[in-house]
Amino acid sequence: SGTTFSPAQTVTAVTPSPTQGFHPAVYYVIDKQVGRTDNFSLRMDPANGSRYFRVRDGLSPFGLGFDGREMKLKLYVKTEKLDGGFNVEVTYPKKISSKSFTGTTNGWQLVELNLTPKPTDPYVEFRFALDSKKNNQGKVWIDDISFLPVEK
């Protein structure tokens, strides 16, 4: 579960942060048996009420501005017998989205979204979303999330 959102800051996925008005872990669990590079990942399960969670980086709530460099959100997704779909959205204030995942993926799938937030952009918001209906089945695992400058 190597989750890094900027070089000087790690956003914890396990304990609440005083800078977030809610704790996103109510929408996922830490799976201690499935992971891409270790035995840990975030798991969303529509049968258990998972819908989406979001994390912001920037002036709100973390107080870090952007310098105009191109940034990359990188993560890995794995699905199993997923009804509905799962995708990642980034808003900064533009909105970009990953492809939608459904069914069962062939192992871990790399998701990369490049964006260039301006110094005047107040935040970048990451939204991890399940498009699921009541009684849907399946699971989504998310692992090795990073949000770092693109190296040229």
PDB file of N, CA and C in Angstrom, residues 68-125:
ATOM      1  N   GLY A  68       2.781  24.579 -11.283  1.00  0.00           N
ATOM      2  CA  GLY A  68       2.591  24.549 -12.725  1.00  0.00           C
ATOM      3  C   GLY A  68       3.256  23.380 -13.426  1.00  0.00           C
ATOM      4  N   ARG A  69       3.948  22.516 -12.672  1.00  0.00           N
ATOM      5  CA  ARG A  69       4.556  21.335 -13.288  1.00  0.00           C
ATOM      6  C   ARG A  69       3.498  20.296 -13.632  1.00  0.00           C
ATOM      7  N   GLU A  70       3.772  19.501 -14.665  1.00  0.00           N
ATOM      8  CA  GLU A  70       2.903  18.380 -14.991  1.00  0.00           C
ATOM      9  C   GLU A  70       3.009  17.334 -13.887  1.00  0.00           C
ATOM     10  N   MET A  71       1.859  16.825 -13.464  1.00  0.00           N
ATOM     11  CA  MET A  71       1.792  15.826 -12.396  1.00  0.00           C
ATOM     12  C   MET A  71       1.171  14.551 -12.950  1.00  0.00           C
ATOM     13  N   LYS A  72       1.466  13.438 -12.282  1.00  0.00           N
ATOM     14  CA  LYS A  72       0.898  12.156 -12.706  1.00  0.00           C
ATOM     15  C   LYS A  72       0.289  11.448 -11.499  1.00  0.00           C
ATOM     16  N   LEU A  73      -0.986  11.087 -11.632  1.00  0.00           N
ATOM     17  CA  LEU A  73      -1.619  10.179 -10.682  1.00  0.00           C
ATOM     18  C   LEU A  73      -1.419   8.781 -11.244  1.00  0.00           C
ATOM     19  N   LYS A  74      -0.819   7.917 -10.450  1.00  0.00           N
ATOM     20  CA  LYS A  74      -0.518   6.552 -10.887  1.00  0.00           C
ATOM     21  C   LYS A  74      -1.019   5.597  -9.817  1.00  0.00           C
ATOM     22  N   LEU A  75      -1.711   4.554 -10.248  1.00  0.00           N
ATOM     23  CA  LEU A  75      -2.207   3.547  -9.323  1.00  0.00           C
ATOM     24  C   LEU A  75      -2.474   2.259 -10.078  1.00  0.00           C
ATOM     25  N   TYR A  76      -2.721   1.211  -9.339  1.00  0.00           N
ATOM     26  CA  TYR A  76      -3.036  -0.083  -9.924  1.00  0.00           C
ATOM     27  C   TYR A  76      -4.408  -0.519  -9.431  1.00  0.00           C
ATOM     28  N   VAL A  77      -5.187  -1.122 -10.336  1.00  0.00           N
ATOM     29  CA  VAL A  77      -6.552  -1.549 -10.054  1.00  0.00           C
ATOM     30  C   VAL A  77      -6.691  -3.018 -10.421  1.00  0.00           C
ATOM     31  N   LYS A  78      -7.400  -3.735  -9.582  1.00  0.00           N
ATOM     32  CA  LYS A  78      -7.724  -5.142  -9.847  1.00  0.00           C
ATOM     33  C   LYS A  78      -9.195  -5.337  -9.494  1.00  0.00           C
ATOM     34  N   THR A  79      -9.956  -6.007 -10.360  1.00  0.00           N
ATOM     35  CA  THR A  79     -11.368  -6.261 -10.078  1.00  0.00           C
ATOM     36  C   THR A  79     -11.647  -7.758 -10.172  1.00  0.00           C
ATOM     37  N   GLU A  80     -12.698  -8.158  -9.453  1.00  0.00           N
ATOM     38  CA  GLU A  80     -13.122  -9.562  -9.487  1.00  0.00           C
ATOM     39  C   GLU A  80     -14.646  -9.620  -9.523  1.00  0.00           C
ATOM     40  N   LYS A  81     -15.181 -10.166 -10.597  1.00  0.00           N
ATOM     41  CA  LYS A  81     -16.621 -10.379 -10.758  1.00  0.00           C
ATOM     42  C   LYS A  81     -17.423  -9.131 -10.395  1.00  0.00           C
ATOM     43  N   LEU A  82     -16.966  -7.985 -10.887  1.00  0.00           N
ATOM     44  CA  LEU A  82     -17.563  -6.706 -10.510  1.00  0.00           C
ATOM     45  C   LEU A  82     -18.763  -6.378 -11.383  1.00  0.00           C
ATOM     46  N   ASP A  83     -19.945  -6.289 -10.760  1.00  0.00           N
ATOM     47  CA  ASP A  83     -21.130  -5.751 -11.428  1.00  0.00           C
ATOM     48  C   ASP A  83     -20.969  -4.238 -11.444  1.00  0.00           C
ATOM     49  N   GLY A  84     -21.519  -3.574 -12.410  1.00  0.00           N
ATOM     50  CA  GLY A  84     -21.343  -2.126 -12.482  1.00  0.00           C
ATOM     51  C   GLY A  84     -19.939  -1.821 -12.974  1.00  0.00           C
ATOM     52  N   GLY A  85     -19.382  -0.713 -12.534  1.00  0.00           N
ATOM     53  CA  GLY A  85     -18.053  -0.328 -12.991  1.00  0.00           C
ATOM     54  C   GLY A  85     -17.307   0.442 -11.930  1.00  0.00           C
ATOM     55  N   PHE A  86     -16.014   0.602 -12.153  1.00  0.00           N
ATOM     56  CA  PHE A  86     -15.157   1.374 -11.269  1.00  0.00           C
ATOM     57  C   PHE A  86     -14.290   2.275 -12.131  1.00  0.00           C
ATOM     58  N   ASN A  87     -14.139   3.549 -11.709  1.00  0.00           N
ATOM     59  CA  ASN A  87     -13.192   4.412 -12.399  1.00  0.00           C
ATOM     60  C   ASN A  87     -12.605   5.425 -11.428  1.00  0.00           C
ATOM     61  N   VAL A  88     -11.566   6.091 -11.882  1.00  0.00           N
ATOM     62  CA  VAL A  88     -10.891   7.130 -11.110  1.00  0.00           C
ATOM     63  C   VAL A  88     -11.105   8.444 -11.835  1.00  0.00           C
ATOM     64  N   GLU A  89     -11.493   9.479 -11.076  1.00  0.00           N
ATOM     65  CA  GLU A  89     -11.656  10.813 -11.642  1.00  0.00           C
ATOM     66  C   GLU A  89     -10.730  11.770 -10.919  1.00  0.00           C
ATOM     67  N   VAL A  90     -10.195  12.727 -11.675  1.00  0.00           N
ATOM     68  CA  VAL A  90      -9.376  13.788 -11.101  1.00  0.00           C
ATOM     69  C   VAL A  90     -10.020  15.112 -11.496  1.00  0.00           C
ATOM     70  N   THR A  91     -10.229  15.991 -10.510  1.00  0.00           N
ATOM     71  CA  THR A  91     -10.775  17.323 -10.757  1.00  0.00           C
ATOM     72  C   THR A  91      -9.778  18.336 -10.244  1.00  0.00           C
ATOM     73  N   TYR A  92      -9.481  19.380 -11.097  1.00  0.00           N
ATOM     74  CA  TYR A  92      -8.446  20.340 -10.674  1.00  0.00           C
ATOM     75  C   TYR A  92      -8.533  21.744 -11.249  1.00  0.00           C
ATOM     76  N   PRO A  93      -9.447  22.459 -11.631  1.00  0.00           N
ATOM     77  CA  PRO A  93     -10.881  22.234 -11.664  1.00  0.00           C
ATOM     78  C   PRO A  93     -11.367  21.494 -12.905  1.00  0.00           C
ATOM     79  N   LYS A  94     -10.506  21.233 -13.900  1.00  0.00           N
ATOM     80  CA  LYS A  94     -10.931  20.371 -15.010  1.00  0.00           C
ATOM     81  C   LYS A  94     -11.197  18.977 -14.455  1.00  0.00           C
ATOM     82  N   LYS A  95     -11.903  18.162 -15.230  1.00  0.00           N
ATOM     83  CA  LYS A  95     -12.149  16.788 -14.801  1.00  0.00           C
ATOM     84  C   LYS A  95     -11.630  15.832 -15.863  1.00  0.00           C
ATOM     85  N   ILE A  96     -10.827  14.856 -15.447  1.00  0.00           N
ATOM     86  CA  ILE A  96     -10.379  13.787 -16.330  1.00  0.00           C
ATOM     87  C   ILE A  96     -10.692  12.466 -15.636  1.00  0.00           C
ATOM     88  N   SER A  97     -10.910  11.427 -16.441  1.00  0.00           N
ATOM     89  CA  SER A  97     -11.310  10.135 -15.890  1.00  0.00           C
ATOM     90  C   SER A  97     -10.520   9.009 -16.526  1.00  0.00           C
ATOM     91  N   SER A  98     -10.333   7.959 -15.752  1.00  0.00           N
ATOM     92  CA  SER A  98      -9.757   6.736 -16.293  1.00  0.00           C
ATOM     93  C   SER A  98     -10.842   5.981 -17.050  1.00  0.00           C
ATOM     94  N   LYS A  99     -10.439   4.932 -17.720  1.00  0.00           N
ATOM     95  CA  LYS A  99     -11.443   4.050 -18.315  1.00  0.00           C
ATOM     96  C   LYS A  99     -12.206   3.378 -17.177  1.00  0.00           C
ATOM     97  N   SER A 100     -13.354   2.816 -17.490  1.00  0.00           N
ATOM     98  CA  SER A 100     -14.152   2.112 -16.494  1.00  0.00           C
ATOM     99  C   SER A 100     -13.758   0.638 -16.482  1.00  0.00           C
ATOM    100  N   PHE A 101     -13.611   0.092 -15.282  1.00  0.00           N
ATOM    101  CA  PHE A 101     -13.289  -1.327 -15.120  1.00  0.00           C
ATOM    102  C   PHE A 101     -14.544  -2.058 -14.677  1.00  0.00           C
ATOM    103  N   THR A 102     -14.781  -3.238 -15.235  1.00  0.00           N
ATOM    104  CA  THR A 102     -15.916  -4.058 -14.850  1.00  0.00           C
ATOM    105  C   THR A 102     -15.524  -5.522 -14.988  1.00  0.00           C
ATOM    106  N   GLY A 103     -16.332  -6.414 -14.449  1.00  0.00           N
ATOM    107  CA  GLY A 103     -16.024  -7.838 -14.557  1.00  0.00           C
ATOM    108  C   GLY A 103     -14.783  -8.192 -13.759  1.00  0.00           C
ATOM    109  N   THR A 104     -13.914  -9.002 -14.353  1.00  0.00           N
ATOM    110  CA  THR A 104     -12.676  -9.438 -13.717  1.00  0.00           C
ATOM    111  C   THR A 104     -11.501  -9.018 -14.590  1.00  0.00           C
ATOM    112  N   THR A 105     -10.570  -8.256 -14.019  1.00  0.00           N
ATOM    113  CA  THR A 105      -9.386  -7.848 -14.775  1.00  0.00           C
ATOM    114  C   THR A 105      -8.389  -8.997 -14.825  1.00  0.00           C
ATOM    115  N   ASN A 106      -7.486  -8.922 -15.780  1.00  0.00           N
ATOM    116  CA  ASN A 106      -6.402  -9.877 -15.903  1.00  0.00           C
ATOM    117  C   ASN A 106      -5.250  -9.377 -15.028  1.00  0.00           C
ATOM    118  N   GLY A 107      -5.329  -9.618 -13.734  1.00  0.00           N
ATOM    119  CA  GLY A 107      -4.307  -9.147 -12.803  1.00  0.00           C
ATOM    120  C   GLY A 107      -4.458  -7.665 -12.521  1.00  0.00           C
ATOM    121  N   TRP A 108      -3.372  -7.046 -12.088  1.00  0.00           N
ATOM    122  CA  TRP A 108      -3.353  -5.623 -11.741  1.00  0.00           C
ATOM    123  C   TRP A 108      -3.210  -4.791 -13.008  1.00  0.00           C
ATOM    124  N   GLN A 109      -4.063  -3.776 -13.155  1.00  0.00           N
ATOM    125  CA  GLN A 109      -4.058  -2.900 -14.317  1.00  0.00           C
ATOM    126  C   GLN A 109      -3.535  -1.521 -13.912  1.00  0.00           C
ATOM    127  N   LEU A 110      -2.557  -1.028 -14.660  1.00  0.00           N
ATOM    128  CA  LEU A 110      -1.985   0.289 -14.412  1.00  0.00           C
ATOM    129  C   LEU A 110      -2.934   1.382 -14.886  1.00  0.00           C
ATOM    130  N   VAL A 111      -3.152   2.389 -14.033  1.00  0.00           N
ATOM    131  CA  VAL A 111      -3.929   3.569 -14.390  1.00  0.00           C
ATOM    132  C   VAL A 111      -3.016   4.770 -14.213  1.00  0.00           C
ATOM    133  N   GLU A 112      -2.861   5.589 -15.255  1.00  0.00           N
ATOM    134  CA  GLU A 112      -2.062   6.807 -15.181  1.00  0.00           C
ATOM    135  C   GLU A 112      -2.875   7.956 -15.756  1.00  0.00           C
ATOM    136  N   LEU A 113      -2.977   9.028 -14.995  1.00  0.00           N
ATOM    137  CA  LEU A 113      -3.654  10.231 -15.449  1.00  0.00           C
ATOM    138  C   LEU A 113      -2.708  11.407 -15.261  1.00  0.00           C
ATOM    139  N   ASN A 114      -2.356  12.083 -16.368  1.00  0.00           N
ATOM    140  CA  ASN A 114      -1.474  13.244 -16.309  1.00  0.00           C
ATOM    141  C   ASN A 114      -2.304  14.516 -16.285  1.00  0.00           C
ATOM    142  N   LEU A 115      -1.861  15.475 -15.493  1.00  0.00           N
ATOM    143  CA  LEU A 115      -2.547  16.752 -15.387  1.00  0.00           C
ATOM    144  C   LEU A 115      -1.533  17.820 -15.036  1.00  0.00           C
ATOM    145  N   THR A 116      -1.884  19.068 -15.323  1.00  0.00           N
ATOM    146  CA  THR A 116      -1.006  20.191 -15.020  1.00  0.00           C
ATOM    147  C   THR A 116      -1.792  21.231 -14.232  1.00  0.00           C
ATOM    148  N   PRO A 117      -1.863  21.058 -12.903  1.00  0.00           N
ATOM    149  CA  PRO A 117      -2.562  22.072 -12.111  1.00  0.00           C
ATOM    150  C   PRO A 117      -1.779  23.376 -12.103  1.00  0.00           C
ATOM    151  N   LYS A 118      -2.494  24.477 -12.207  1.00  0.00           N
ATOM    152  CA  LYS A 118      -1.863  25.804 -12.199  1.00  0.00           C
ATOM    153  C   LYS A 118      -1.663  26.262 -10.758  1.00  0.00           C
ATOM    154  N   PRO A 119      -0.754  27.196 -10.530  1.00  0.00           N
ATOM    155  CA  PRO A 119      -0.580  27.733  -9.171  1.00  0.00           C
ATOM    156  C   PRO A 119      -1.858  28.353  -8.610  1.00  0.00           C
ATOM    157  N   THR A 120      -2.763  28.771  -9.480  1.00  0.00           N
ATOM    158  CA  THR A 120      -4.021  29.364  -9.012  1.00  0.00           C
ATOM    159  C   THR A 120      -5.102  28.322  -8.714  1.00  0.00           C
ATOM    160  N   ASP A 121      -4.873  27.053  -9.075  1.00  0.00           N
ATOM    161  CA  ASP A 121      -5.853  26.005  -8.772  1.00  0.00           C
ATOM    162  C   ASP A 121      -5.834  25.719  -7.271  1.00  0.00           C
ATOM    163  N   PRO A 122      -6.987  25.764  -6.611  1.00  0.00           N
ATOM    164  CA  PRO A 122      -6.993  25.609  -5.154  1.00  0.00           C
ATOM    165  C   PRO A 122      -6.753  24.185  -4.670  1.00  0.00           C
ATOM    166  N   TYR A 123      -6.988  23.188  -5.523  1.00  0.00           N
ATOM    167  CA  TYR A 123      -6.830  21.811  -5.078  1.00  0.00           C
ATOM    168  C   TYR A 123      -6.829  20.882  -6.280  1.00  0.00           C
ATOM    169  N   VAL A 124      -6.439  19.637  -6.020  1.00  0.00           N
ATOM    170  CA  VAL A 124      -6.651  18.531  -6.936  1.00  0.00           C
ATOM    171  C   VAL A 124      -7.430  17.497  -6.131  1.00  0.00           C
ATOM    172  N   GLU A 125      -8.530  17.028  -6.698  1.00  0.00           N
ATOM    173  CA  GLU A 125      -9.354  16.039  -5.996  1.00  0.00           C
ATOM    174  C   GLU A 125      -9.331  14.727  -6.759  1.00  0.00           C
TER     175      GLU A 125
END
